[in-house]
mmCIF file with all atom_site columns, C-alpha atoms in Angstrom:
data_model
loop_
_atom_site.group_PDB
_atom_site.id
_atom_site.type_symbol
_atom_site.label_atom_id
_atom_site.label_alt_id
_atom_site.label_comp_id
_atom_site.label_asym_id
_atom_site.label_entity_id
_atom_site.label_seq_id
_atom_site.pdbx_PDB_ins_code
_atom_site.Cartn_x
_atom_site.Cartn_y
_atom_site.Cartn_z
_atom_site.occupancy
_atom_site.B_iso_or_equiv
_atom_site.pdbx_formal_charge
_atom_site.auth_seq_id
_atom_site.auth_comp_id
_atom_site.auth_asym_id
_atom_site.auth_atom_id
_atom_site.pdbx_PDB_model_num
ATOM 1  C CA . UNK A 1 1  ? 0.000  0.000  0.000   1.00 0.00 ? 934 UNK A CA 1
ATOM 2  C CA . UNK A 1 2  ? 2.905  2.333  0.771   1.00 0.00 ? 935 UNK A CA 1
ATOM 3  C CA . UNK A 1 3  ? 4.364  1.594  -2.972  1.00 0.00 ? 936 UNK A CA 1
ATOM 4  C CA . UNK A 1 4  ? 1.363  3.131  -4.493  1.00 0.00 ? 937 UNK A CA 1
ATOM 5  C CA . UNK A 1 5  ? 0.834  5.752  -2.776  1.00 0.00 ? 938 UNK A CA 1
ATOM 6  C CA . UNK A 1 6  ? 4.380  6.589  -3.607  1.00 0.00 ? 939 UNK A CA 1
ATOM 7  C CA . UNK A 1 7  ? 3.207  6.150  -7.278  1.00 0.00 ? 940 UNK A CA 1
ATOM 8  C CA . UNK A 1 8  ? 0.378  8.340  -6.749  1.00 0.00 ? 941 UNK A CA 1
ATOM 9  C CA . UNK A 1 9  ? 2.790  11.119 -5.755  1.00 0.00 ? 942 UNK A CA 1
ATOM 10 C CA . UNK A 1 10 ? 5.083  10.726 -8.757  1.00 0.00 ? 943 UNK A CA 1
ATOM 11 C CA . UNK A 1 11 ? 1.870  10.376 -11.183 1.00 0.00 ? 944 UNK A CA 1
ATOM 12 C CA . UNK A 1 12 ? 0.687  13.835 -9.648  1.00 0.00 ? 945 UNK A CA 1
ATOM 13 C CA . UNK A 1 13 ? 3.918  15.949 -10.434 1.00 0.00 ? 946 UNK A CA 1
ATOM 14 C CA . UNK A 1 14 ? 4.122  14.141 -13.941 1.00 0.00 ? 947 UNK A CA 1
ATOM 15 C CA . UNK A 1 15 ? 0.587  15.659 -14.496 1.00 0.00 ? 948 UNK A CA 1
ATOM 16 C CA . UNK A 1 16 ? 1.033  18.864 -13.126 1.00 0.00 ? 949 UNK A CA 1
ATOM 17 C CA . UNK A 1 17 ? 4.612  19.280 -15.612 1.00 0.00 ? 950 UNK A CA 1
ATOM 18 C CA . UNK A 1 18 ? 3.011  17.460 -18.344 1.00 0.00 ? 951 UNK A CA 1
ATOM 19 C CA . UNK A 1 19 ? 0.094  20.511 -18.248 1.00 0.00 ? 952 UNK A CA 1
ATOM 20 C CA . UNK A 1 20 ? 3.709  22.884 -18.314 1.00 0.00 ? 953 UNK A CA 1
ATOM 21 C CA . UNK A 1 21 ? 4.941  21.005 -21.747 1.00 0.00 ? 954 UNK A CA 1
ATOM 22 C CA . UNK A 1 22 ? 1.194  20.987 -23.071 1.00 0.00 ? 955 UNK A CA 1
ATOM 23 C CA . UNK A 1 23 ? 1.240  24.965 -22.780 1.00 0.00 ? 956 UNK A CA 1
ATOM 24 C CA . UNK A 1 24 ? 5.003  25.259 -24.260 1.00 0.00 ? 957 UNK A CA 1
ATOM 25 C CA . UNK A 1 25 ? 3.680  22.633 -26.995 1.00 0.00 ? 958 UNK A CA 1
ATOM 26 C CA . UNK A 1 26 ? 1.137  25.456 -28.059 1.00 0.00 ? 959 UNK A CA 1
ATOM 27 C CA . UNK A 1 27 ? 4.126  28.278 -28.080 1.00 0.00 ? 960 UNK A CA 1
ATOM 28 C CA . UNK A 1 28 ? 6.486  26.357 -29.806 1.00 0.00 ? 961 UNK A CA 1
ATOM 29 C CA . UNK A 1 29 ? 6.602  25.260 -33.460 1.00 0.00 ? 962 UNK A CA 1
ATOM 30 C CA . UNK A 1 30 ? 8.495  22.457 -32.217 1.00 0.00 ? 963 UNK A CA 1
ATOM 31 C CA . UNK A 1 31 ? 5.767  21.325 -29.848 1.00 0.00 ? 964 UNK A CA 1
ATOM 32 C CA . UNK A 1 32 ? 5.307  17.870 -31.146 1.00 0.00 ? 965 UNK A CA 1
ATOM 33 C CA . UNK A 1 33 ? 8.593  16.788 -30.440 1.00 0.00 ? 966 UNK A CA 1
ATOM 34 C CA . UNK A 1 34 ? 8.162  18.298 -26.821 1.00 0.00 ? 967 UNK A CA 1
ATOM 35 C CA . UNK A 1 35 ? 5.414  16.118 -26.860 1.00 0.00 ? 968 UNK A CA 1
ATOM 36 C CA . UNK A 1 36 ? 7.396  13.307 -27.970 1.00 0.00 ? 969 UNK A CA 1
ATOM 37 C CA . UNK A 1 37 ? 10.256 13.400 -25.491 1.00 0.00 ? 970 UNK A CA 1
ATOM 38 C CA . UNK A 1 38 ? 7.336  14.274 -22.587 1.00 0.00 ? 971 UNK A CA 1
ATOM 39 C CA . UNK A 1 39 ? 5.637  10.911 -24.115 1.00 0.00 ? 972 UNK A CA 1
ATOM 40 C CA . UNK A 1 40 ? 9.438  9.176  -23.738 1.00 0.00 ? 973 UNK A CA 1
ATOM 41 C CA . UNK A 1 41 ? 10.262 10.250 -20.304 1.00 0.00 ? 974 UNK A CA 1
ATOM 42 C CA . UNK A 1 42 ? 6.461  10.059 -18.785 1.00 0.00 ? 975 UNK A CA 1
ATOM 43 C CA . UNK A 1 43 ? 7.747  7.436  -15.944 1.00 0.00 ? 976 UNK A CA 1
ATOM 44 C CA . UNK A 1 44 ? 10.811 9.256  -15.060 1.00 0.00 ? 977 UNK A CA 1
ATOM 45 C CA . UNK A 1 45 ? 10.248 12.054 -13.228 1.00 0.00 ? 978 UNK A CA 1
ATOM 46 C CA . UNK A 1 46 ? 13.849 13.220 -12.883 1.00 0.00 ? 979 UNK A CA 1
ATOM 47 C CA . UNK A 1 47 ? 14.319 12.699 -16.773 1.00 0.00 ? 980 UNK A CA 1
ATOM 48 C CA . UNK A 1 48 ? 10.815 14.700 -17.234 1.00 0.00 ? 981 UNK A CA 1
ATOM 49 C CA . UNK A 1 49 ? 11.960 17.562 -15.579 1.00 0.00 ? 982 UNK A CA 1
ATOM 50 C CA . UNK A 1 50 ? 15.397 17.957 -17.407 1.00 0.00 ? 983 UNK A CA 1
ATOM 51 C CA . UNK A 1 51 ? 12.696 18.133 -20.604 1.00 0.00 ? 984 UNK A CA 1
ATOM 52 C CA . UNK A 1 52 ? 10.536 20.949 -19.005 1.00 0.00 ? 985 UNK A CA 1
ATOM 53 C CA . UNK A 1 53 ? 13.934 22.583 -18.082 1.00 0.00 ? 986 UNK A CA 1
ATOM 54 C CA . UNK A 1 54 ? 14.757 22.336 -22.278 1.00 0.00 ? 987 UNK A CA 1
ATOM 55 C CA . UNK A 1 55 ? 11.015 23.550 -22.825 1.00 0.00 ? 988 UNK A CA 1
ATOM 56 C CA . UNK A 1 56 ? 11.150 26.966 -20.806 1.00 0.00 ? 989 UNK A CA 1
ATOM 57 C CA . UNK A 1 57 ? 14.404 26.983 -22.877 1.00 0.00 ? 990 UNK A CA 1
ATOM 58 C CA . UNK A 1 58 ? 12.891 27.228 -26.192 1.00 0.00 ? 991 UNK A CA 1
ATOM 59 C CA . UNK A 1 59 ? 10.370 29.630 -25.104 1.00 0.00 ? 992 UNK A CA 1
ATOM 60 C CA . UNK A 1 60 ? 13.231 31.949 -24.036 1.00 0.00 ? 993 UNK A CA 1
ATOM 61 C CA . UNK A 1 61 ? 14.466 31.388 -27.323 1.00 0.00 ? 994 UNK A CA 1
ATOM 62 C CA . UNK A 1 62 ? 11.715 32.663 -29.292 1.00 0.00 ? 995 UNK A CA 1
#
């Protein structure tokens, strides 16, 4: 019971970023390979957030 609730927690913060690359997906021209790699790294968190990291990135850039 303790292992899924862990899960639970890590499911939560993958939602709450994936809403973050859904937003940058709409900026960027590039936004279906940001949904791609989100897609790719959707059960690792620490992966997911080096992604988001690259997202707010590529907004900058533009």
């Amino acid at each position: 019971m303790h292992g899924t609730r862990k899960i639970r927690k890590n499911s939560g913060g993958i939602r709450s970023r994936g809403q973050t690359l859904t937003r940058l997906s709409n900026l960027s021209p590039l936004g279906t390979l940001i949904s791609d790699f989100r897609y790719t790294y959707d059960f690792a968190g620490n992966k997911l957030s080096v992604v988001e990291t690259w997202g707010l990135e590529l907004q900058n850039a533009i």
